[in-house]
Amino acid sequence: MRAFLSSSIGVACAAALVLPLSLPSGAAAAPRDARTGSPVPGSTESLPLIPLGSERSSGVATEQGLPQRDVQPFSLVGVVWDDADAELNGSVQVRNRSAETGDWSGWQDLETHNAEHGADLGTSERDSGTVRGSTAPLWVGASDGVQVRVQGYDNPDADPETRPARAPLPHGLSLELIDPGEAPEQLPVTEADASRGQAVPTDATGSTGSGKATTAAGSATGAVAKPYKAPRPKIISRKGWGANEKLRERQLGYTKTVKAAFVHHSATGNNYTCKQAPSVIRGIYRYHVTSSGWRDIGYNFAIDKCGNIYEGRAGGVTKPVMGAHTLGFNTNSTGIAVLGSYSTTNPPAAVTTAVAKLAAWKLGLHGINPKGKVTLTSAGSNKFKKGKKVSMNAISGHRDGFVTDCPGNRLYSKLGAVRVSAAKYQGRS
């Protein structure tokens, strides 16, 4: 991955040197294959932010950003910085220009507290030297213009009209513009198809990310509990959503078992169609790897608002793959991310049904009751110190292991019903 990061920067620089004269000032050409001249499937444009304001008493920059400018095509946007352990105390807002209409959006907020996601402290992934701090990415759709402003606040939760902009910002702030590229094929159903009950295509063998198939009862340790196993739901493979396997590290990481499922929302917004969901996932994948410096996409699974289920991190959907989704509790757990933002929006019934079916099946492979409690050992978070044994629901929200709003109040409030449904899918009363 380190080699890729270096090469991606080189490609971006090279692209900037070959801008055609017809492009608007400041725009960058979309990357193309040097041999065929065809567009490269997906790209990342990194734009360092510039100071816009500073605290008078110290001279420390408390506002950075970029004025309106033309950029290469993108659909997902985020902000990263050098130190993965540094918090961005403040607000990040972006505006984008639609590539279709030419209209500018209003200001949109990016979720700034993204440190609760990522590999556990002390793991090889976290200590790779490539990991950066980052906001949650935001899906804005096909765009070719952008504006951003980042402000630091002593108290980011105070009234925006009265709070002073005095907190210093992290070093190395950069705007990341992600073009998810085209996929070989679009497998998920549309909202209309989902309402008619059309079947969702799936990779029946389970993709491992390395070309090797796995059996439905397989695990990294071999033996699994047989009672109360739920039917396997339809899962769209990495190939199905168009994952570029050259992006991620070749190494696959596993944990011993799966005792708990942590439910997340991606905080990427709800302005996507289910036909676009594979593009959203490709965007998150590229943002996690090329911008944030992770080994692979952080989540083990993703679910779109139509209830389609997608394979996340490579390694095999039946296996206990070590994810990077719940800082402090990635060991012996799996991460399920619902695409969207559910702090003030209710998740569709198709979403909670899919979460229940997926959790019932995945936990059932390891003999776990979805309505039961499990004990996990913290690897260190802002809620539980390293080494502390914590009793949790087998299906928990991200906030149960870390002080965060994730998975949003509206989705979190549904988890009780999800546990009951999941237990029924396992044949439990």
Short mmCIF file of C-alpha atoms in Angstrom, two decimals:
data_model
loop_
_atom_site.label_atom_id
_atom_site.label_comp_id
_atom_site.label_asym_id
_atom_site.label_seq_id
_atom_site.Cartn_x
_atom_site.Cartn_y
_atom_site.Cartn_z
CA MET A 1 0.00 0.00 0.00
CA ARG A 2 2.88 2.35 0.75
CA ALA A 3 4.11 1.87 -2.81
CA PHE A 4 0.64 2.59 -4.11
CA LEU A 5 0.32 5.76 -2.07
CA SER A 6 3.55 7.06 -3.52
CA SER A 7 2.56 6.12 -7.05
CA SER A 8 -0.90 7.68 -6.69
CA ILE A 9 0.65 10.98 -5.70
CA GLY A 10 2.93 10.72 -8.69
CA VAL A 11 0.00 10.07 -11.01
CA ALA A 12 -1.84 13.09 -9.64
CA CYS A 13 1.21 15.28 -10.16
CA ALA A 14 1.73 13.92 -13.66
CA ALA A 15 -1.91 14.55 -14.52
CA ALA A 16 -1.55 18.14 -13.40
CA LEU A 17 1.34 18.58 -15.83
CA VAL A 18 -0.63 17.47 -18.88
CA LEU A 19 -3.74 19.60 -18.55
CA PRO A 20 -5.31 20.29 -21.93
CA LEU A 21 -5.67 23.95 -22.74
CA SER A 22 -9.44 23.60 -22.97
CA LEU A 23 -9.84 22.76 -19.29
CA PRO A 24 -10.87 25.57 -16.92
CA SER A 25 -8.12 27.14 -14.89
CA GLY A 26 -7.31 25.02 -11.85
CA ALA A 27 -8.96 21.85 -13.17
CA ALA A 28 -7.03 18.60 -13.43
CA ALA A 29 -7.33 16.01 -16.14
CA ALA A 30 -8.91 12.69 -15.21
CA PRO A 31 -6.14 10.05 -14.98
CA ARG A 32 -5.73 7.82 -18.04
CA ASP A 33 -3.93 4.56 -18.67
CA ALA A 34 -0.51 5.36 -20.19
CA ARG A 35 -0.71 2.41 -22.60
CA THR A 36 -4.35 2.47 -23.78
CA GLY A 37 -5.35 6.09 -23.09
CA SER A 38 -8.52 4.80 -21.40
CA PRO A 39 -9.78 6.42 -18.16
CA VAL A 40 -8.33 4.81 -15.04
CA PRO A 41 -11.11 3.18 -12.96
CA GLY A 42 -11.28 5.64 -10.10
CA SER A 43 -8.96 8.40 -8.94
CA THR A 44 -8.07 10.59 -5.98
CA GLU A 45 -7.23 14.28 -6.16
CA SER A 46 -5.57 15.72 -3.04
CA LEU A 47 -5.68 19.49 -2.52
CA PRO A 48 -3.76 20.99 0.44
CA LEU A 49 -5.85 23.53 2.35
CA ILE A 50 -4.64 27.10 2.78
CA PRO A 51 -4.97 29.38 5.85
CA LEU A 52 -8.02 31.64 5.81
CA GLY A 53 -7.82 33.02 9.36
CA SER A 54 -5.83 32.82 12.59
CA GLU A 55 -6.18 33.43 16.34
CA ARG A 56 -4.88 36.96 16.95
CA SER A 57 -3.15 36.25 20.26
CA SER A 58 -1.15 33.25 19.03
CA GLY A 59 -1.15 33.54 15.24
CA VAL A 60 -2.19 29.87 15.04
CA ALA A 61 -4.34 29.10 12.01
CA THR A 62 -7.91 28.42 13.14
CA GLU A 63 -9.53 28.50 9.72
CA GLN A 64 -8.38 26.82 6.52
CA GLY A 65 -10.01 25.99 3.24
CA LEU A 66 -10.18 26.59 -0.48
CA PRO A 67 -12.21 29.12 -2.48
CA GLN A 68 -14.48 27.94 -5.28
CA ARG A 69 -12.43 26.17 -7.91
CA ASP A 70 -12.70 23.78 -10.83
CA VAL A 71 -11.46 20.27 -10.16
CA GLN A 72 -11.32 16.88 -11.86
CA PRO A 73 -14.59 14.89 -11.63
CA PHE A 74 -15.43 13.47 -8.19
CA SER A 75 -18.44 12.12 -6.30
CA LEU A 76 -17.19 11.68 -2.73
CA VAL A 77 -15.27 14.17 -0.61
CA GLY A 78 -13.43 14.14 2.71
CA VAL A 79 -10.68 15.93 4.63
CA VAL A 80 -7.56 14.23 6.04
CA TRP A 81 -4.59 15.37 8.13
CA ASP A 82 -1.16 14.05 9.13
CA ASP A 83 -1.60 12.75 12.69
CA ALA A 84 -4.15 9.94 13.10
CA ASP A 85 -4.22 10.62 16.85
CA ALA A 86 -5.02 14.34 16.47
CA GLU A 87 -8.64 15.41 16.81
CA LEU A 88 -10.13 18.04 14.55
CA ASN A 89 -12.06 20.15 17.05
CA GLY A 90 -14.27 22.26 14.86
CA SER A 91 -16.37 22.07 11.73
CA VAL A 92 -15.73 21.02 8.13
CA GLN A 93 -18.11 22.26 5.45
CA VAL A 94 -18.05 21.76 1.70
CA ARG A 95 -19.94 22.98 -1.33
CA ASN A 96 -19.90 21.18 -4.65
CA ARG A 97 -20.87 22.06 -8.21
CA SER A 98 -23.00 19.49 -10.01
CA ALA A 99 -21.33 18.19 -13.16
CA GLU A 100 -24.80 17.69 -14.65
CA THR A 101 -26.51 21.01 -13.91
CA GLY A 102 -23.61 23.35 -13.11
CA ASP A 103 -25.43 24.46 -9.94
CA TRP A 104 -23.65 24.91 -6.63
CA SER A 105 -24.99 23.16 -3.53
CA GLY A 106 -25.41 24.79 -0.16
CA TRP A 107 -22.85 24.21 2.58
CA GLN A 108 -22.83 20.62 3.82
CA ASP A 109 -21.24 19.35 7.05
CA LEU A 110 -18.73 16.51 7.21
CA GLU A 111 -18.63 14.38 10.34
CA THR A 112 -15.33 15.41 11.94
CA HIS A 113 -14.97 12.89 14.75
CA ASN A 114 -13.84 9.89 12.73
CA ALA A 115 -11.07 8.70 15.07
CA GLU A 116 -13.44 6.08 16.49
CA HIS A 117 -13.04 4.16 13.23
CA GLY A 118 -9.84 2.42 12.24
CA ALA A 119 -7.44 -0.31 13.26
CA ASP A 120 -6.79 -0.93 16.94
CA LEU A 121 -3.79 0.69 18.57
CA GLY A 122 -0.69 -1.50 18.51
CA THR A 123 -1.71 -3.50 15.45
CA SER A 124 0.46 -3.68 12.34
CA GLU A 125 -2.19 -1.84 10.35
CA ARG A 126 -2.33 1.07 12.79
CA ASP A 127 1.46 1.18 13.15
CA SER A 128 2.14 1.02 9.39
CA GLY A 129 3.16 4.68 9.24
CA THR A 130 0.59 5.44 6.54
CA VAL A 131 -2.51 6.05 8.69
CA ARG A 132 -3.84 9.62 8.78
CA GLY A 133 -6.57 11.45 10.63
CA SER A 134 -9.75 11.89 8.63
CA THR A 135 -13.32 13.08 8.60
CA ALA A 136 -16.09 10.78 7.45
CA PRO A 137 -16.44 11.06 3.67
CA LEU A 138 -19.55 12.62 2.12
CA TRP A 139 -21.27 11.42 -1.05
CA VAL A 140 -22.22 14.44 -3.20
CA GLY A 141 -22.71 12.83 -6.63
CA ALA A 142 -20.98 13.69 -9.89
CA SER A 143 -19.28 17.07 -9.41
CA ASP A 144 -16.56 19.19 -11.04
CA GLY A 145 -16.26 22.15 -8.67
CA VAL A 146 -15.64 22.46 -4.93
CA GLN A 147 -15.27 24.91 -2.05
CA VAL A 148 -14.29 24.02 1.52
CA ARG A 149 -13.89 25.75 4.87
CA VAL A 150 -12.53 24.24 8.09
CA GLN A 151 -12.86 26.12 11.38
CA GLY A 152 -11.40 25.23 14.77
CA TYR A 153 -13.48 25.80 17.91
CA ASP A 154 -12.72 25.58 21.60
CA ASN A 155 -16.18 24.08 22.00
CA PRO A 156 -17.41 22.59 18.71
CA ASP A 157 -20.80 21.77 20.28
CA ALA A 158 -21.58 25.38 21.21
CA ASP A 159 -24.01 27.58 19.33
CA PRO A 160 -22.51 28.25 15.86
CA GLU A 161 -23.59 31.90 16.10
CA THR A 162 -21.66 32.60 19.30
CA ARG A 163 -18.81 30.11 19.61
CA PRO A 164 -15.31 31.59 19.12
CA ALA A 165 -12.99 30.16 16.46
CA ARG A 166 -9.90 29.68 18.61
CA ALA A 167 -8.82 26.03 18.55
CA PRO A 168 -5.77 25.18 16.41
CA LEU A 169 -6.31 22.83 13.51
CA PRO A 170 -4.33 19.62 12.85
CA HIS A 171 -1.28 19.85 10.58
CA GLY A 172 -1.38 18.76 6.98
CA LEU A 173 -5.06 19.32 6.20
CA SER A 174 -5.94 18.16 2.71
CA LEU A 175 -9.17 17.97 0.75
CA GLU A 176 -9.64 14.52 -0.82
CA LEU A 177 -11.80 14.32 -3.94
CA ILE A 178 -12.71 10.75 -4.83
CA ASP A 179 -13.89 9.53 -8.22
CA PRO A 180 -15.14 5.95 -7.62
CA GLY A 181 -14.79 5.08 -11.30
CA GLU A 182 -16.89 2.68 -13.31
CA ALA A 183 -17.57 -0.91 -12.27
CA PRO A 184 -17.68 -3.82 -14.70
CA GLU A 185 -21.35 -4.33 -13.92
CA GLN A 186 -24.05 -3.01 -11.61
CA LEU A 187 -25.60 -5.86 -9.64
CA PRO A 188 -27.88 -4.34 -6.97
CA VAL A 189 -31.57 -3.84 -7.61
CA THR A 190 -33.20 -0.41 -7.74
CA GLU A 191 -35.69 0.90 -5.20
CA ALA A 192 -38.54 -0.06 -7.55
CA ASP A 193 -37.19 -3.57 -8.06
CA ALA A 194 -36.71 -4.02 -4.32
CA SER A 195 -40.33 -3.10 -3.67
CA ARG A 196 -41.39 -5.84 -6.10
CA GLY A 197 -39.24 -8.40 -4.29
CA GLN A 198 -36.77 -9.05 -7.11
CA ALA A 199 -33.90 -11.31 -6.10
CA VAL A 200 -30.47 -9.79 -5.54
CA PRO A 201 -27.57 -11.43 -7.44
CA THR A 202 -24.86 -12.89 -5.23
CA ASP A 203 -21.54 -14.68 -5.27
CA ALA A 204 -22.64 -18.01 -3.80
CA THR A 205 -19.15 -19.21 -2.94
CA GLY A 206 -18.06 -16.19 -0.92
CA SER A 207 -15.21 -14.08 -2.23
CA THR A 208 -11.92 -14.21 -0.33
CA GLY A 209 -10.26 -11.33 -2.12
CA SER A 210 -7.46 -13.69 -3.17
CA GLY A 211 -9.34 -15.83 -5.67
CA LYS A 212 -9.99 -18.73 -3.28
CA ALA A 213 -13.51 -19.87 -2.46
CA THR A 214 -14.69 -20.62 1.06
CA THR A 215 -17.42 -22.93 2.27
CA ALA A 216 -20.49 -21.66 4.09
CA ALA A 217 -19.28 -23.16 7.37
CA GLY A 218 -15.61 -22.22 7.02
CA SER A 219 -13.65 -20.22 9.57
CA ALA A 220 -10.05 -19.35 10.25
CA THR A 221 -10.05 -21.82 13.15
CA GLY A 222 -11.93 -24.64 11.42
CA ALA A 223 -14.59 -25.68 13.95
CA VAL A 224 -17.84 -23.78 14.27
CA ALA A 225 -20.96 -24.35 16.33
CA LYS A 226 -23.79 -25.98 14.38
CA PRO A 227 -26.94 -25.23 16.44
CA TYR A 228 -29.09 -22.23 15.63
CA LYS A 229 -27.44 -21.35 12.35
CA ALA A 230 -29.49 -18.93 10.26
CA PRO A 231 -29.79 -19.09 6.46
CA ARG A 232 -27.08 -17.23 4.61
CA PRO A 233 -28.48 -14.01 3.11
CA LYS A 234 -27.62 -12.91 -0.40
CA ILE A 235 -24.29 -11.09 -0.31
CA ILE A 236 -22.88 -9.09 -3.23
CA SER A 237 -19.17 -9.88 -3.51
CA ARG A 238 -16.32 -7.40 -3.82
CA LYS A 239 -16.20 -8.23 -7.52
CA GLY A 240 -19.90 -7.47 -7.66
CA TRP A 241 -19.47 -3.89 -6.41
CA GLY A 242 -16.35 -3.38 -8.49
CA ALA A 243 -13.53 -3.44 -5.93
CA ASN A 244 -10.14 -2.69 -7.46
CA GLU A 245 -8.06 -5.33 -5.67
CA LYS A 246 -4.84 -3.54 -6.62
CA LEU A 247 -5.64 -0.78 -4.12
CA ARG A 248 -5.58 -2.81 -0.92
CA GLU A 249 -2.69 -4.57 0.77
CA ARG A 250 -2.27 -8.20 -0.24
CA GLN A 251 -2.01 -9.32 3.38
CA LEU A 252 -5.23 -10.63 4.92
CA GLY A 253 -5.81 -10.38 8.67
CA TYR A 254 -7.99 -12.64 10.83
CA THR A 255 -9.18 -12.74 14.40
CA LYS A 256 -10.04 -15.94 16.32
CA THR A 257 -13.83 -15.84 16.19
CA VAL A 258 -16.85 -13.53 15.86
CA LYS A 259 -18.63 -12.89 19.14
CA ALA A 260 -20.30 -9.57 18.33
CA ALA A 261 -21.57 -7.50 15.42
CA PHE A 262 -21.11 -3.72 15.63
CA VAL A 263 -23.62 -1.69 13.62
CA HIS A 264 -22.53 1.62 12.04
CA HIS A 265 -23.78 4.24 9.67
CA SER A 266 -21.30 5.48 7.09
CA ALA A 267 -22.25 9.16 7.68
CA THR A 268 -21.90 9.70 3.92
CA GLY A 269 -25.38 11.19 3.58
CA ASN A 270 -28.56 9.75 2.12
CA ASN A 271 -28.44 11.42 -1.30
CA TYR A 272 -27.71 8.28 -3.28
CA THR A 273 -29.85 5.79 -5.16
CA CYS A 274 -29.46 2.08 -4.60
CA LYS A 275 -28.15 1.79 -8.15
CA GLN A 276 -25.35 4.15 -7.04
CA ALA A 277 -24.57 2.15 -3.88
CA PRO A 278 -21.65 0.21 -5.47
CA SER A 279 -20.12 3.56 -6.45
CA VAL A 280 -20.54 4.82 -2.88
CA ILE A 281 -18.76 1.72 -1.57
CA ARG A 282 -15.96 2.06 -4.13
CA GLY A 283 -15.58 5.67 -3.01
CA ILE A 284 -15.41 4.74 0.68
CA TYR A 285 -12.95 1.96 -0.14
CA ARG A 286 -10.65 4.33 -2.03
CA TYR A 287 -10.94 6.97 0.71
CA HIS A 288 -10.08 4.47 3.45
CA VAL A 289 -7.03 3.14 1.57
CA THR A 290 -5.55 5.97 -0.51
CA SER A 291 -6.53 8.92 1.67
CA SER A 292 -6.68 7.52 5.22
CA GLY A 293 -3.90 4.96 4.79
CA TRP A 294 -5.81 1.86 5.90
CA ARG A 295 -5.09 -1.67 4.70
CA ASP A 296 -8.53 -2.06 3.07
CA ILE A 297 -12.05 -0.76 3.53
CA GLY A 298 -12.71 -0.74 7.27
CA TYR A 299 -16.12 -2.44 7.41
CA ASN A 300 -16.68 -6.17 7.05
CA PHE A 301 -20.07 -5.61 5.42
CA ALA A 302 -22.14 -2.76 4.02
CA ILE A 303 -25.91 -2.47 3.55
CA ASP A 304 -27.61 0.06 1.29
CA LYS A 305 -30.99 1.66 1.96
CA CYS A 306 -32.74 -0.95 -0.21
CA GLY A 307 -31.40 -3.71 2.05
CA ASN A 308 -28.78 -5.06 -0.37
CA ILE A 309 -25.84 -6.60 1.51
CA TYR A 310 -22.24 -6.22 0.29
CA GLU A 311 -18.98 -7.90 1.22
CA GLY A 312 -16.58 -5.39 2.76
CA ARG A 313 -13.00 -6.07 3.83
CA ALA A 314 -11.35 -8.87 1.86
CA GLY A 315 -10.69 -12.26 3.40
CA GLY A 316 -13.90 -14.25 2.99
CA VAL A 317 -17.40 -13.49 4.21
CA THR A 318 -17.59 -16.73 6.22
CA LYS A 319 -14.27 -16.11 7.95
CA PRO A 320 -13.52 -13.94 11.03
CA VAL A 321 -11.78 -11.15 9.12
CA MET A 322 -10.17 -8.46 11.29
CA GLY A 323 -11.78 -5.17 10.34
CA ALA A 324 -11.06 -1.54 11.19
CA HIS A 325 -14.51 -0.35 12.20
CA THR A 326 -14.73 -0.01 16.00
CA LEU A 327 -11.54 1.31 17.57
CA GLY A 328 -10.77 -0.86 20.58
CA PHE A 329 -13.09 -3.73 19.64
CA ASN A 330 -12.06 -5.02 16.22
CA THR A 331 -10.90 -8.31 17.73
CA ASN A 332 -13.52 -11.09 17.69
CA SER A 333 -16.14 -8.86 16.10
CA THR A 334 -17.57 -7.95 12.71
CA GLY A 335 -18.55 -4.48 11.47
CA ILE A 336 -21.77 -3.79 9.55
CA ALA A 337 -22.10 -0.31 8.02
CA VAL A 338 -25.41 1.02 6.75
CA LEU A 339 -24.75 3.44 3.89
CA GLY A 340 -26.17 6.81 4.88
CA SER A 341 -26.68 9.10 7.87
CA TYR A 342 -29.26 8.10 10.47
CA SER A 343 -29.02 10.65 13.26
CA THR A 344 -32.29 12.34 12.23
CA THR A 345 -33.52 9.99 9.48
CA ASN A 346 -35.25 6.68 10.18
CA PRO A 347 -33.66 3.65 8.50
CA PRO A 348 -35.98 1.90 6.04
CA ALA A 349 -37.47 -1.43 7.12
CA ALA A 350 -35.38 -3.12 4.42
CA VAL A 351 -32.25 -1.94 6.25
CA THR A 352 -33.12 -3.30 9.68
CA THR A 353 -34.31 -6.57 8.13
CA ALA A 354 -31.01 -6.94 6.28
CA VAL A 355 -28.99 -6.16 9.42
CA ALA A 356 -30.95 -8.80 11.35
CA LYS A 357 -30.51 -11.47 8.65
CA LEU A 358 -26.82 -10.76 8.20
CA ALA A 359 -26.07 -10.69 11.94
CA ALA A 360 -28.10 -13.84 12.55
CA TRP A 361 -26.15 -15.74 9.91
CA LYS A 362 -22.69 -14.40 10.79
CA LEU A 363 -23.10 -14.84 14.55
CA GLY A 364 -24.73 -18.22 14.01
CA LEU A 365 -21.56 -19.52 12.36
CA HIS A 366 -19.95 -19.11 15.77
CA GLY A 367 -22.85 -20.24 17.96
CA ILE A 368 -23.71 -16.76 19.24
CA ASN A 369 -27.25 -15.84 20.35
CA PRO A 370 -28.10 -12.43 18.80
CA LYS A 371 -30.17 -11.57 21.89
CA GLY A 372 -27.43 -12.56 24.27
CA LYS A 373 -24.48 -10.87 25.94
CA VAL A 374 -20.83 -11.45 25.13
CA THR A 375 -17.58 -10.39 26.79
CA LEU A 376 -14.99 -8.52 24.74
CA THR A 377 -11.59 -7.23 25.83
CA SER A 378 -10.90 -3.60 24.95
CA ALA A 379 -7.78 -2.79 22.97
CA GLY A 380 -8.15 0.81 24.14
CA SER A 381 -10.79 3.41 23.30
CA ASN A 382 -12.08 6.70 24.72
CA LYS A 383 -14.73 4.70 26.62
CA PHE A 384 -12.85 1.63 27.88
CA LYS A 385 -9.17 1.42 28.76
CA LYS A 386 -6.95 -1.22 27.22
CA GLY A 387 -7.37 -4.65 28.78
CA LYS A 388 -10.79 -4.00 30.33
CA LYS A 389 -13.29 -6.83 29.85
CA VAL A 390 -16.63 -5.45 28.75
CA SER A 391 -20.03 -7.14 28.63
CA MET A 392 -21.92 -6.10 25.50
CA ASN A 393 -24.92 -7.08 23.46
CA ALA A 394 -24.03 -9.53 20.70
CA ILE A 395 -25.51 -6.96 18.32
CA SER A 396 -24.23 -3.59 19.49
CA GLY A 397 -24.02 -0.08 18.10
CA HIS A 398 -20.67 1.57 17.53
CA ARG A 399 -21.36 3.92 20.44
CA ASP A 400 -21.41 0.95 22.83
CA GLY A 401 -17.65 0.63 22.42
CA PHE A 402 -16.67 4.25 21.79
CA VAL A 403 -18.06 7.67 22.72
CA THR A 404 -19.61 8.61 19.37
CA ASP A 405 -22.97 9.37 17.76
CA CYS A 406 -22.56 6.41 15.38
CA PRO A 407 -24.73 4.68 14.20
CA GLY A 408 -27.05 7.65 14.64
CA ASN A 409 -29.93 7.86 17.13
CA ARG A 410 -32.59 6.66 14.70
CA LEU A 411 -30.69 3.52 13.69
CA TYR A 412 -29.43 2.81 17.20
CA SER A 413 -32.98 2.86 18.55
CA LYS A 414 -33.88 -0.01 16.20
CA LEU A 415 -31.21 -2.41 17.46
CA GLY A 416 -33.44 -3.94 20.14
CA ALA A 417 -35.91 -5.05 17.49
CA VAL A 418 -33.02 -6.20 15.27
CA ARG A 419 -31.79 -8.52 18.04
CA VAL A 420 -35.23 -10.08 18.43
CA SER A 421 -35.59 -10.61 14.67
CA ALA A 422 -32.07 -12.02 14.36
CA ALA A 423 -32.76 -14.57 17.09
CA LYS A 424 -35.90 -15.68 15.25
CA TYR A 425 -33.90 -16.12 12.03
CA GLN A 426 -31.71 -18.52 14.03
CA GLY A 427 -34.78 -20.43 15.15
CA ARG A 428 -34.64 -19.16 18.73
CA SER A 429 -37.73 -18.07 20.62
#
